[in-house]
Coordinates of C-alpha atoms in Angstrom, one line a residue:
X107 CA -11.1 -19.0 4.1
X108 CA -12.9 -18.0 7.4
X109 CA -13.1 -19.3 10.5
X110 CA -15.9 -21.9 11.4
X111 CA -19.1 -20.8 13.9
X112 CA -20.0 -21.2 16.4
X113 CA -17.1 -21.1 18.8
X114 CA -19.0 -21.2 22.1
X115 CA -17.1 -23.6 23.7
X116 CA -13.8 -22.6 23.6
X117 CA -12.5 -22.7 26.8
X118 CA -10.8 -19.3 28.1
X119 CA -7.0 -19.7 28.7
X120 CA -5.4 -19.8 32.2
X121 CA -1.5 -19.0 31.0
X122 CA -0.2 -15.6 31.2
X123 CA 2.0 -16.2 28.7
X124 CA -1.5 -16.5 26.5
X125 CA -2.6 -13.0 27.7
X126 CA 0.8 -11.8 26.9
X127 CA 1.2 -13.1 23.8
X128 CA -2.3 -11.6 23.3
X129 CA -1.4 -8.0 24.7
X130 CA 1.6 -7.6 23.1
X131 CA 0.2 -8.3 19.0
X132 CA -2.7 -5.8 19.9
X133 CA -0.4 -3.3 20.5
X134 CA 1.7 -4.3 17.5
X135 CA -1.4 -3.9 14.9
X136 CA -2.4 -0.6 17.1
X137 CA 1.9 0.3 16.1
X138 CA 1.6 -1.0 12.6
X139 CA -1.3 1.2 11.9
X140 CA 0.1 4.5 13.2
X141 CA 3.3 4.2 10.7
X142 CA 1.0 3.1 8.1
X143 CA -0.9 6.3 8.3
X144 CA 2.3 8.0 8.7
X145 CA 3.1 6.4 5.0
X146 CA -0.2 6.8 3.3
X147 CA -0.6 10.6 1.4
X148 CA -2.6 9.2 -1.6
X149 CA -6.1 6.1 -2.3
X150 CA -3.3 4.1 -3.9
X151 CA -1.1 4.5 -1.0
X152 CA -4.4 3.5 1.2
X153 CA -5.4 0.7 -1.2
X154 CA -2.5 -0.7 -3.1
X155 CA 0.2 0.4 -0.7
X156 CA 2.0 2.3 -3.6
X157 CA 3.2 -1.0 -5.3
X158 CA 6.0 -1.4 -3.0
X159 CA 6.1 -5.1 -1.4
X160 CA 8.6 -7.0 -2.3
X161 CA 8.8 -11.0 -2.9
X162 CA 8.6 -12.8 0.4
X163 CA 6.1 -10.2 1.8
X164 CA 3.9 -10.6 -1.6
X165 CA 3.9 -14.5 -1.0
X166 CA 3.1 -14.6 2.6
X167 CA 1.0 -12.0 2.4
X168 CA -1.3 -13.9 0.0
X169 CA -0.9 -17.1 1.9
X170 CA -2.1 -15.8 5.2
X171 CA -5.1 -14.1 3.5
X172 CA -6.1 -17.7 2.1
X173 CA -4.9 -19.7 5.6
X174 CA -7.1 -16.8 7.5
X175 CA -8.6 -18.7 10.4
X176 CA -10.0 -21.7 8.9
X177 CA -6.0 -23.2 9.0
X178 CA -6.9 -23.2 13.2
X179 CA -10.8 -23.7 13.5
X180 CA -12.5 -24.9 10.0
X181 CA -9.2 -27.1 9.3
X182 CA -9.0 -29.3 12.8
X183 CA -13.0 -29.5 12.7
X184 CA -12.7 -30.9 8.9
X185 CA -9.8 -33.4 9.7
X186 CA -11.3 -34.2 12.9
X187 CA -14.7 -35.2 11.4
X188 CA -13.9 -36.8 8.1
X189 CA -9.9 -38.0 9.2
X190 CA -7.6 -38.5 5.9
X191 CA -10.3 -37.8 3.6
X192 CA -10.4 -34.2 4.4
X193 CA -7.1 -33.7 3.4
X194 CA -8.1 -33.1 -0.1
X195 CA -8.7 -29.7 0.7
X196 CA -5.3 -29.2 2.1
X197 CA -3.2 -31.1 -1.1
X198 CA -5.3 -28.8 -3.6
X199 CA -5.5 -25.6 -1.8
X200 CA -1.6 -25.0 -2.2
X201 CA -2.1 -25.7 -6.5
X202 CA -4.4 -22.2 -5.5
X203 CA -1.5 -19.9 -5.8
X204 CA -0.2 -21.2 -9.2
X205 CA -3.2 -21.2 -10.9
X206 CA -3.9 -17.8 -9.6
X207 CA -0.1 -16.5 -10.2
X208 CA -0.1 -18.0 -13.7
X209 CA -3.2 -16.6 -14.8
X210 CA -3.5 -13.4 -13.2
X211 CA 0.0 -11.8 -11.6
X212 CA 2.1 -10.8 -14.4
X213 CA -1.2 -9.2 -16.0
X214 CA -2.5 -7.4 -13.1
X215 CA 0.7 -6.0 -12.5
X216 CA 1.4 -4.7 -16.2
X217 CA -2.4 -2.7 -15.8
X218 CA -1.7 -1.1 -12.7
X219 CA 0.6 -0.2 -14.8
X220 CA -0.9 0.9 -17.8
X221 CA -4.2 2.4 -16.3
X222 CA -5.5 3.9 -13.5
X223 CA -6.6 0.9 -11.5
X224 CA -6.6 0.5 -7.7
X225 CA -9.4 -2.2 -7.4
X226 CA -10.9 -5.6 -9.3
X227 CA -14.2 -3.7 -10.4
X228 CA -11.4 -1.0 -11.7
X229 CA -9.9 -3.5 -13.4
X230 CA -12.7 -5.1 -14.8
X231 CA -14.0 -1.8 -15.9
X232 CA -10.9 -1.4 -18.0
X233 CA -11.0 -4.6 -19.4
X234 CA -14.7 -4.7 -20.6
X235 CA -15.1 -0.9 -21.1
X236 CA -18.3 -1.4 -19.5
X237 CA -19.9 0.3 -15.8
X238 CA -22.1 -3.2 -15.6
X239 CA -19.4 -5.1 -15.0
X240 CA -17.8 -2.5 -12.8
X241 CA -20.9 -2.3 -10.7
X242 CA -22.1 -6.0 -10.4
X243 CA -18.3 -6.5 -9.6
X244 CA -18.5 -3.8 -7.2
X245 CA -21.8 -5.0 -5.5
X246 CA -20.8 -8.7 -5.5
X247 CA -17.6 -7.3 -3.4
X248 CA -19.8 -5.9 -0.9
X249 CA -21.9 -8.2 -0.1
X250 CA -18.9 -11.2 0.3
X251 CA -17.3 -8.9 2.4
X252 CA -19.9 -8.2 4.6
X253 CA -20.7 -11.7 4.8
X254 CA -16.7 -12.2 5.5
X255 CA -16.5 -9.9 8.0
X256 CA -19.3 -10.7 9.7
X257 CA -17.9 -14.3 10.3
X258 CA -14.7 -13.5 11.1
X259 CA -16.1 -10.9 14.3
X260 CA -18.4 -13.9 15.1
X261 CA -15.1 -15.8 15.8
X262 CA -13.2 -13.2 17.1
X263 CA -15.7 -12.3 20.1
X264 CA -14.8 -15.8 21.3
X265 CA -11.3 -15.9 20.4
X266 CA -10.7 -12.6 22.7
X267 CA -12.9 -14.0 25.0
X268 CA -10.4 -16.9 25.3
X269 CA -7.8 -15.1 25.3
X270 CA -8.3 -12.6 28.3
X271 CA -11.1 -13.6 29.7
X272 CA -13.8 -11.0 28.7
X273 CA -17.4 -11.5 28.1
X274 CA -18.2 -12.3 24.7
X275 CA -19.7 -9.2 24.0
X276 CA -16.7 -7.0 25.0
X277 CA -14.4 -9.3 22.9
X278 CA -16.5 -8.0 20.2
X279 CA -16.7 -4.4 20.5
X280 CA -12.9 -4.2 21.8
X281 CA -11.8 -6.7 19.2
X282 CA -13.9 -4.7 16.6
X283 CA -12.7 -1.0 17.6
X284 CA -9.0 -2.1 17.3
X285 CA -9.9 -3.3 13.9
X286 CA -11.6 -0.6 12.7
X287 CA -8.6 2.1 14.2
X288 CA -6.0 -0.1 12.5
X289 CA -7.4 -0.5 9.0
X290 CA -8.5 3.5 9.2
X291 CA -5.1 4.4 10.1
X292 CA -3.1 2.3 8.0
X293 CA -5.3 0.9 5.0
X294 CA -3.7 -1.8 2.8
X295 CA -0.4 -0.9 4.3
X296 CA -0.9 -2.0 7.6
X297 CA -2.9 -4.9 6.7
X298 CA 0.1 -6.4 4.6
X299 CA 2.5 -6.4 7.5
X300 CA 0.0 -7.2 10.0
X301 CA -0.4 -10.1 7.1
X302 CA 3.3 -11.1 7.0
X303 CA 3.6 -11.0 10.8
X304 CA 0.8 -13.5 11.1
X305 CA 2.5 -15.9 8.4
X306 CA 5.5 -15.6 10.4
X307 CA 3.4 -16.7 13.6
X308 CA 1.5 -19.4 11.9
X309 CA 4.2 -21.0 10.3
X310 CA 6.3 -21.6 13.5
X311 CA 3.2 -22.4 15.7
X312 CA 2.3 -24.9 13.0
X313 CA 5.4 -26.9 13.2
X314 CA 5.4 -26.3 17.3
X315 CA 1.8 -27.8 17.4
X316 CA 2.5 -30.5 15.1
X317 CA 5.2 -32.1 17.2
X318 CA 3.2 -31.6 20.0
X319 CA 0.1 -33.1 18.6
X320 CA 2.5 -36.3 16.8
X321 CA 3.7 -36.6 20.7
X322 CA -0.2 -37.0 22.1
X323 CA -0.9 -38.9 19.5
X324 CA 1.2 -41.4 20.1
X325 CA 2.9 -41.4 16.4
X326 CA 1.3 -41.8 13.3
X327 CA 1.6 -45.4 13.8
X328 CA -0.3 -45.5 17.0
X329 CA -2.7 -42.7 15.5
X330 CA -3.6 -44.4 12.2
X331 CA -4.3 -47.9 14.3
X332 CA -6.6 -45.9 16.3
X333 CA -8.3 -44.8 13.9
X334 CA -8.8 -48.0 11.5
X335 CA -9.8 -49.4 14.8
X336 CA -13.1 -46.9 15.2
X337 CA -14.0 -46.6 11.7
X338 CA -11.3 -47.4 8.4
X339 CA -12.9 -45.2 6.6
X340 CA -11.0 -42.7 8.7
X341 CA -7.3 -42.9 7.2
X342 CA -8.7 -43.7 3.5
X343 CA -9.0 -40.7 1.2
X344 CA -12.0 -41.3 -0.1
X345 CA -13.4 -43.1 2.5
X346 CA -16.3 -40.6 4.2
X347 CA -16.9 -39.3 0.6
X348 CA -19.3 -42.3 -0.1
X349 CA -19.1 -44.6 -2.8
X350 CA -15.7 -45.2 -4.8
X351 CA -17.4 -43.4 -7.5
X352 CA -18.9 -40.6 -5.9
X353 CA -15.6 -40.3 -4.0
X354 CA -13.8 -39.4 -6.8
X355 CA -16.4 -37.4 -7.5
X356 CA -16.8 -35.2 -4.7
X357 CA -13.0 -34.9 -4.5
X358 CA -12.6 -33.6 -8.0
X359 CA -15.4 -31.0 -7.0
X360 CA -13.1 -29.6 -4.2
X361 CA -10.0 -29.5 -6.0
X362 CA -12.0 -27.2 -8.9
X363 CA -13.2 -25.4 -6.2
X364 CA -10.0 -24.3 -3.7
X365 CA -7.6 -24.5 -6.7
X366 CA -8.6 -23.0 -9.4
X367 CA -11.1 -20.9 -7.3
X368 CA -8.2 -19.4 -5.9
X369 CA -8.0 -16.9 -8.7
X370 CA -11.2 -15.4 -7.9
X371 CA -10.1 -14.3 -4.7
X372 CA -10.6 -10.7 -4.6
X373 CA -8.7 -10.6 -1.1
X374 CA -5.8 -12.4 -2.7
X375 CA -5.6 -11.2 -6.3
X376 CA -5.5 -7.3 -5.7
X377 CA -2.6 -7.9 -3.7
X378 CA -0.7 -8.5 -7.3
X379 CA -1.7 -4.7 -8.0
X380 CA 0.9 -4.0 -5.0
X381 CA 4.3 -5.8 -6.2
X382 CA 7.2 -3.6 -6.4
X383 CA 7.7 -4.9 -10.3
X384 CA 7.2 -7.5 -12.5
X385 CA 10.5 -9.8 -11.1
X386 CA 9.3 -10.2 -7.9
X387 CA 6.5 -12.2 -9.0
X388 CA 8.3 -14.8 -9.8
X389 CA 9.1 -17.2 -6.7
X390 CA 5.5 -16.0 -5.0
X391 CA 3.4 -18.4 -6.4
X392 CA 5.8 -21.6 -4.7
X393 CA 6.8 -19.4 -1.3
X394 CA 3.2 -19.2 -0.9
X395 CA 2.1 -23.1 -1.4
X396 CA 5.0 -24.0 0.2
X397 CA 4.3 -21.6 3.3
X398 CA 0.9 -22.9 2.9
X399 CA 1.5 -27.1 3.3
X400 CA 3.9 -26.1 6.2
X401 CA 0.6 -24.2 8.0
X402 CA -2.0 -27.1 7.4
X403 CA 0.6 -29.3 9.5
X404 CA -1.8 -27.7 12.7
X405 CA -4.9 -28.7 11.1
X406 CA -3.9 -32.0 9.8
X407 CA -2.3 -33.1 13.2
X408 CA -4.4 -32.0 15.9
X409 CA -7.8 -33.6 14.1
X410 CA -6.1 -36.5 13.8
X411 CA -4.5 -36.8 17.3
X412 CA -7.5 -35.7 19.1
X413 CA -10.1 -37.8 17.2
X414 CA -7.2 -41.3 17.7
X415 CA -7.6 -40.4 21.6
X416 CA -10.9 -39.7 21.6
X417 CA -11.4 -43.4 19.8
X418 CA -9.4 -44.8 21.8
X419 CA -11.2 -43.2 24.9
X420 CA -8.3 -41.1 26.5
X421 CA -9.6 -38.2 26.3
X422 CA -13.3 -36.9 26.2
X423 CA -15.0 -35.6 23.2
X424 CA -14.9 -31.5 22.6
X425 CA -18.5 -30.5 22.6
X426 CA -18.6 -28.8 19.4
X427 CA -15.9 -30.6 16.0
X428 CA -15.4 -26.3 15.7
X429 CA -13.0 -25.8 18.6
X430 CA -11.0 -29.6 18.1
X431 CA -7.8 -26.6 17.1
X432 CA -8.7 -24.1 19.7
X433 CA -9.2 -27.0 22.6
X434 CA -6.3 -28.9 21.8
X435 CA -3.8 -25.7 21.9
X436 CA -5.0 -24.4 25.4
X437 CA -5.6 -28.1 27.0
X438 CA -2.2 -30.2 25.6
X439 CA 0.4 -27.8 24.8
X440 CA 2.8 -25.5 26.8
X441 CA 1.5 -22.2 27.5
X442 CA 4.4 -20.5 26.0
X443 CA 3.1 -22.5 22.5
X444 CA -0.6 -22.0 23.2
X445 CA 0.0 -17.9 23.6
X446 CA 1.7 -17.9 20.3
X447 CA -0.9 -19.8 18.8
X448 CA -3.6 -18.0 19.4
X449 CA -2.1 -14.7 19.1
X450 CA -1.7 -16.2 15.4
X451 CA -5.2 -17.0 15.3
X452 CA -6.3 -13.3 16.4
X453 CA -3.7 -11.9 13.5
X454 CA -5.3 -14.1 10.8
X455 CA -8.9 -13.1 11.9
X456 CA -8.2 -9.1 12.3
X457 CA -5.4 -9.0 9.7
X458 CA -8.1 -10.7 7.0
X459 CA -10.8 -8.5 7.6
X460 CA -8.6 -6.0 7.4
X461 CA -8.2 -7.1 3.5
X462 CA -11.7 -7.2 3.0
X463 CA -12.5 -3.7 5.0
X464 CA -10.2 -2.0 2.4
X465 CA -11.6 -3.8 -1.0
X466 CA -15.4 -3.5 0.8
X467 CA -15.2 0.0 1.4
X468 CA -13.1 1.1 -2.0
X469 CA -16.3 -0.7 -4.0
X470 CA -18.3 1.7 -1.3
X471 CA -16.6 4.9 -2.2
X472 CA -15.0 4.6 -5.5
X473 CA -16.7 1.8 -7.7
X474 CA -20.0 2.2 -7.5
X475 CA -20.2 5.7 -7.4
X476 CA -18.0 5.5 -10.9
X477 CA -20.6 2.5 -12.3
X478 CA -23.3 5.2 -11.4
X479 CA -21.5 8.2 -13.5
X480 CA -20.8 9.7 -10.2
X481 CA -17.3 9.6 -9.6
X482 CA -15.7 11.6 -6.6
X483 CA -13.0 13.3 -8.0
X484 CA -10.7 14.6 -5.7
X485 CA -8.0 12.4 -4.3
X486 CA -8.2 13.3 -0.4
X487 CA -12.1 12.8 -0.6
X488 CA -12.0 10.0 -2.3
X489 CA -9.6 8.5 0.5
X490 CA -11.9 10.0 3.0
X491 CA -14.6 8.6 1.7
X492 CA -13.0 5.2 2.3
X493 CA -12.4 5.4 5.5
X494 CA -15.7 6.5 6.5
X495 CA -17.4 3.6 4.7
X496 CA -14.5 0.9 6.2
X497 CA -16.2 2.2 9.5
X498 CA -19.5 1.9 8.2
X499 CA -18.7 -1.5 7.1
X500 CA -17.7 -2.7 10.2
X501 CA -20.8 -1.4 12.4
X502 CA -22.7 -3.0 10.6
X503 CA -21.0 -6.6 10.7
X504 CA -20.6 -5.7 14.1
X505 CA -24.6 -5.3 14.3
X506 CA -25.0 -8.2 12.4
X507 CA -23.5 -10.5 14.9
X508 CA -24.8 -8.9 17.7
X509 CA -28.5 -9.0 16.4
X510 CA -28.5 -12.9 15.2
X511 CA -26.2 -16.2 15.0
X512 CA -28.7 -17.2 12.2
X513 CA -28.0 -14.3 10.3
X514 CA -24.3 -15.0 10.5
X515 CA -24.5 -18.7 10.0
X516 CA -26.9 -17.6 6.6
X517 CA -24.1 -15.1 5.5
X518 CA -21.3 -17.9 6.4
X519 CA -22.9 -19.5 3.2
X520 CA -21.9 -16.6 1.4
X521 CA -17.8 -17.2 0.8
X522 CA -15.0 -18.7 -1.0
X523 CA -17.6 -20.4 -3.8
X524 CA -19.6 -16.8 -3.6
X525 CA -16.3 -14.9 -4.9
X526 CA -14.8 -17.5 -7.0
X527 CA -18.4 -18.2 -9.1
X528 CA -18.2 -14.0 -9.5
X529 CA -14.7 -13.5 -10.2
X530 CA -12.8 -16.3 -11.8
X531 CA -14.3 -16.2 -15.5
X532 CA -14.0 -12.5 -15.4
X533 CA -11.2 -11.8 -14.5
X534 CA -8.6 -14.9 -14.5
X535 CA -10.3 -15.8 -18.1
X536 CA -11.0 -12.3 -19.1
X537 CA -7.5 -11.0 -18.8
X538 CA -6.2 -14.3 -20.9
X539 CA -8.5 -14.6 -23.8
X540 CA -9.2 -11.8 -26.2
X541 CA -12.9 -12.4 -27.4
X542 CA -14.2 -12.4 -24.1
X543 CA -17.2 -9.8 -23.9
X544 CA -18.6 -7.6 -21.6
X545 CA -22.1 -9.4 -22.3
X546 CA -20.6 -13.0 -21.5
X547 CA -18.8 -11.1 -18.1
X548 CA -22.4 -10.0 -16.9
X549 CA -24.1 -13.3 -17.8
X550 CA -21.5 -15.0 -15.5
X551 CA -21.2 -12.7 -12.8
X552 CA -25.3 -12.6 -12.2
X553 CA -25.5 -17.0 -13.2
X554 CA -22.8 -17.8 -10.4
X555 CA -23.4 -15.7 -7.7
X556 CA -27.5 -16.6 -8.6
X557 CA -26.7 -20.7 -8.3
X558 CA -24.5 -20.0 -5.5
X559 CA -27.2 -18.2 -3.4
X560 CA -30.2 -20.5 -4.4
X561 CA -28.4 -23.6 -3.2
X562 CA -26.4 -22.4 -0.3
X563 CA -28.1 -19.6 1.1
X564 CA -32.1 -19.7 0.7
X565 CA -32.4 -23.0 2.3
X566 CA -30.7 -21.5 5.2
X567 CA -32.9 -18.6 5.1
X568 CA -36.2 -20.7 4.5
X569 CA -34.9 -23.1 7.8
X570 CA -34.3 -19.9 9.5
X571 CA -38.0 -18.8 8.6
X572 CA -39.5 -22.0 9.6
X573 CA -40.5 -22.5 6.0
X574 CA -39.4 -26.2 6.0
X575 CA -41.1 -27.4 2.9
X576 CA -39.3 -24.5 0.8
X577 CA -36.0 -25.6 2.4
X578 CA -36.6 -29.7 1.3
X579 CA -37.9 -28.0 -2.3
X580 CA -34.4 -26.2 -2.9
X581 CA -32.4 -29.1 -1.4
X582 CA -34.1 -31.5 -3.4
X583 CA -33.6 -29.7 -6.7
X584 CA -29.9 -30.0 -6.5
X585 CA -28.7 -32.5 -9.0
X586 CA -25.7 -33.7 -7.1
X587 CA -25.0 -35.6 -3.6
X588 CA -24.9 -33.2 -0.9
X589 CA -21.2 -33.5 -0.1
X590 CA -20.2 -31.9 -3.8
X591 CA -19.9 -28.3 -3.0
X592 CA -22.1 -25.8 -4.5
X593 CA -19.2 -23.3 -5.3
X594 CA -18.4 -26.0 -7.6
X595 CA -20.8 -26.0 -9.6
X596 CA -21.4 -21.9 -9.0
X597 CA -18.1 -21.8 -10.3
X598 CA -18.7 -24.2 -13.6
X599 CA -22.1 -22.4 -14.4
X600 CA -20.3 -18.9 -14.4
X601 CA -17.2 -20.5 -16.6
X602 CA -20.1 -21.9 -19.4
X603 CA -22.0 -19.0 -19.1
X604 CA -18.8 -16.8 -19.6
X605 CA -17.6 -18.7 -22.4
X606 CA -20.9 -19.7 -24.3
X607 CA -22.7 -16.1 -24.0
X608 CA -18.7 -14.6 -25.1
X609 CA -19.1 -16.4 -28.4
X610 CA -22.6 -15.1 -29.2
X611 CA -21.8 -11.9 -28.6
X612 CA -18.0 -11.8 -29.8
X613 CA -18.1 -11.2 -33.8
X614 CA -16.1 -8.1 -32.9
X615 CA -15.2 -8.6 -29.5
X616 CA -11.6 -9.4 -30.6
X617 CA -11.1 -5.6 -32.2
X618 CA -13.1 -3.7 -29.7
X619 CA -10.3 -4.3 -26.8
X620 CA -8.2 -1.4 -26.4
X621 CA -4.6 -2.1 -28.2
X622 CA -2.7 -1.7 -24.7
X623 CA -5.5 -4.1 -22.8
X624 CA -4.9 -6.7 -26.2
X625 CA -1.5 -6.4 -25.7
X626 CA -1.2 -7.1 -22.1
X627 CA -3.6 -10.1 -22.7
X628 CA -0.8 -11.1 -25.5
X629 CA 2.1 -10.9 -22.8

């Protein structure tokens, strides 16, 4: 998940121990990116890190991929806006990594195995035998990440800024360069560790912050009464989701969407291409939920605590919901605490786009050129290759934000629903259920990502154009109440149009799959 924009009013920190904090885990990702090019002779060293993590990294690697920023920014702005009812996005999230390991880990593993794969459009190649699927898999990877990235350097301009002081713009070229250096040097290597070092970070900040944030609050007790007082709604979990009905509603619309969304992650799923073997999977899937719960503890206690004092009228209202996290950390907890938090929340930002630099750019210089029958043949320039287009990835978010908050705010549409409506049926269906055809995976990769960017972002692009009537035309066509979120029903389009358009096109489906690719689908 990404962090929310805008960030503007974060304020910018006045403990050393923040700049330390700061200082000393830019220098770590600078370290962990010269022994990762020390360690990388080969693309799958680059992209998969050689299948060598092992258990604990695999889990918390996967969790802080998922946690990303929004557990510090988008997670207090949610709580703090809609109190308990948000927290349906926190108990379902964590069901993410089950349905994702149950469906997808054991097989993914087995064909990196089995084939050459080093990437989803790879895999999917392999699985439908066909260069659509490779490509439209392959394009839809690039454009999420772009549209990742470019929201996650939007937050981390202000986030640097915050954290020593710069001008925005500085905090997003230095902030930037770093990432770009890092992920060059190091690939998928040093993402992972910068990965598990920012678990590591969140997870203690989390329960640091919480106690804190209990303490300001006055208790739960004094925190719930608080909030019944201003508005009950606030501690009922379906209260600021409208009617009972429509509550229930809504709420079964995000769980569909962050858990079993989850498995069309591309960010998280290629990381089961990197296990060291088939055991280790085994205890990732509840390290990672677990690991997970313990990190929204920041989220779910800072919203609360600042909107009870806010109610209550001890303290003043942050000017934007976005920096409730952010605001909270460098105002109301020791500086020691805040420097650790936000050194936490510039790992999740850089470590993340780190993840999506490395799948971006291997759909750059190794998937599409294959889905065009142009495949680059030699290892080194194919690893090359990579690295040249992870640095043209990254000018170009880097333009992106520089040139327009609209265009960032219209590509911030473009997200968790945008992958999981592309890659779910295709891949955590695909790999499970033998008569799935390449015909139904094309029909669902084009009829998700299509609903997804018709709902979510033309209406941003028509505001953005002035074209009001064309927004109120495409808002008004959707069919459900504006608090059901379109990934949902993104995702549920691409799942019918997987499965219906499969069975049209399946008489033979079930002997055409290669015997090792029916067997692993047997497993």
């Amino acid at each position: 998940m990404t962090a929310a924009v805008p960030l503007q009013a974060i304020p910018i920190a006045d403990s050393p121990y923040v700049i330390v904090f700061g200082s000393l885990y830019l220098l770590l990702v600078l370290a962990i990116g010269a022994w990762g090019y020390m360690q990388t002779e080969s693309t799958s060293d680059f992209l998969i890190t050689g299948k060598s993590i092992g258990t604990w990294v695999l889990a918390l690697t996967a969790f802080s991929v998922i946690q990303s920023g929004f557990g510090f920014v988008g997670g207090p702005e949610l709580v703090y806006s809609f109190g308990t009812t948000s927290l349906w996005i926190f108990f379902t999230a964590p069901l993410g990594f089950l349905v994702a390991w149950a469906l997808l880990a054991k097989r993914m593993r087995i064909l990196a195995d089995i084939r050459d794969v080093l990437t989803l459009p790879d895999g999917m190649y392999v699985r439908y035998e066909s260069q659509w699927v490779r490509g439209l898999t392959a394009v839809a990877v690039v454009v999420g990440v772009i549209a990742y990235l470019a929201t996650n350097l939007a937050a981390l301009q202000y986030v640097m800024r915050a954290i020593f002081g710069i001008p925005v713009t500085w905090g997003l070229l230095v902030g930037a360069l770093i990432l770009l250096l890092y992920s060059m040097l190091g690939g998928m290597i040093a993402g992972v560790w910068t990965d598990f070092v920012q678990a590591l970070t969140m997870i203690v900040g989390s329960v640091l912050v919480f106690a804190f944030a209990l303490s300001f609050g006055g208790g739960m007790e004094n925190i719930s009464r608080n909030l019944a007082t201003a508005d009950p709604a606030l501690i009922s979990p379906f209260g600021a989701l409208g009617t009972p009905e429509q509550a229930v509603f809504v709420a079964l619309g995000w769980w569909i969407l962050f858990s079993i969304g989850s498995a069309g992650q591309p960010h998280l799923i290629t990381k089961f291409y990197m296990s060291r073997n088939l055991k280790i999977l085994r205890w990732g899937a509840p390290i990672a939920a677990c690991t997970y719960a313990v990190s929204s503890l920041l989220a779910f206690s800072t919203g609360l605590s600042m909107r009870a004092m806010v109610e209550a009228g001890e303290v003043a209202a942050p000017q934007n919901a976005s920096v409730v996290g952010p605001v909270f950390v460098l105002e109301y907890t020791p500086g020691v605490v805040a420097g650790l938090i936000l050194a936490a929340l510039l790992a999740a930002i850089m470590s993340t786009s780190d993840s999506f630099l490395n799948i971006g750019a291997a759909a750059v210089s190794r998937d599409i050129p294959r889905a065009l029958g142009r495949p680059i043949e030699d290892d080194r320039t194919e690893l090359r290759v990579t690295q040249v287009a992870l640095a043209g990835m990254t000018v170009l978010s880097v333009l992106v934000v520089a040139a327009s908050d609209t265009l960032v705010g219209i590509l911030g549409t473009i997200g968790w629903g945008f992958f999981a409506a592309a890659f779910f049926a295709v891949a955590a269906l695909g790999l499970n259920w033998k008569a799935a055809t390449k015909e139904g995976a094309i029909a669902a990769i084009v009829g998700g990502l299509a609903v997804n960017l018709f709902y979510s972002a033309l209406p941003r692009v028509a505001d953005a154009l002035g074209m009001v009537a064309l927004r109120d035309a495409v808002l008004g066509l959707y069919p459900f109440p504006e608090s059901f979120p379109v990934g949902t029903v993104a995702l549920l389009v691409a799942i019918a149009l997987f499965v219906g358009v499969s069975l049209l096109t399946g008489a033979r489906a079930r002997n055409a799959v290669p015997a090792d690719i029916a067997a692993l689908i047997e497993r």
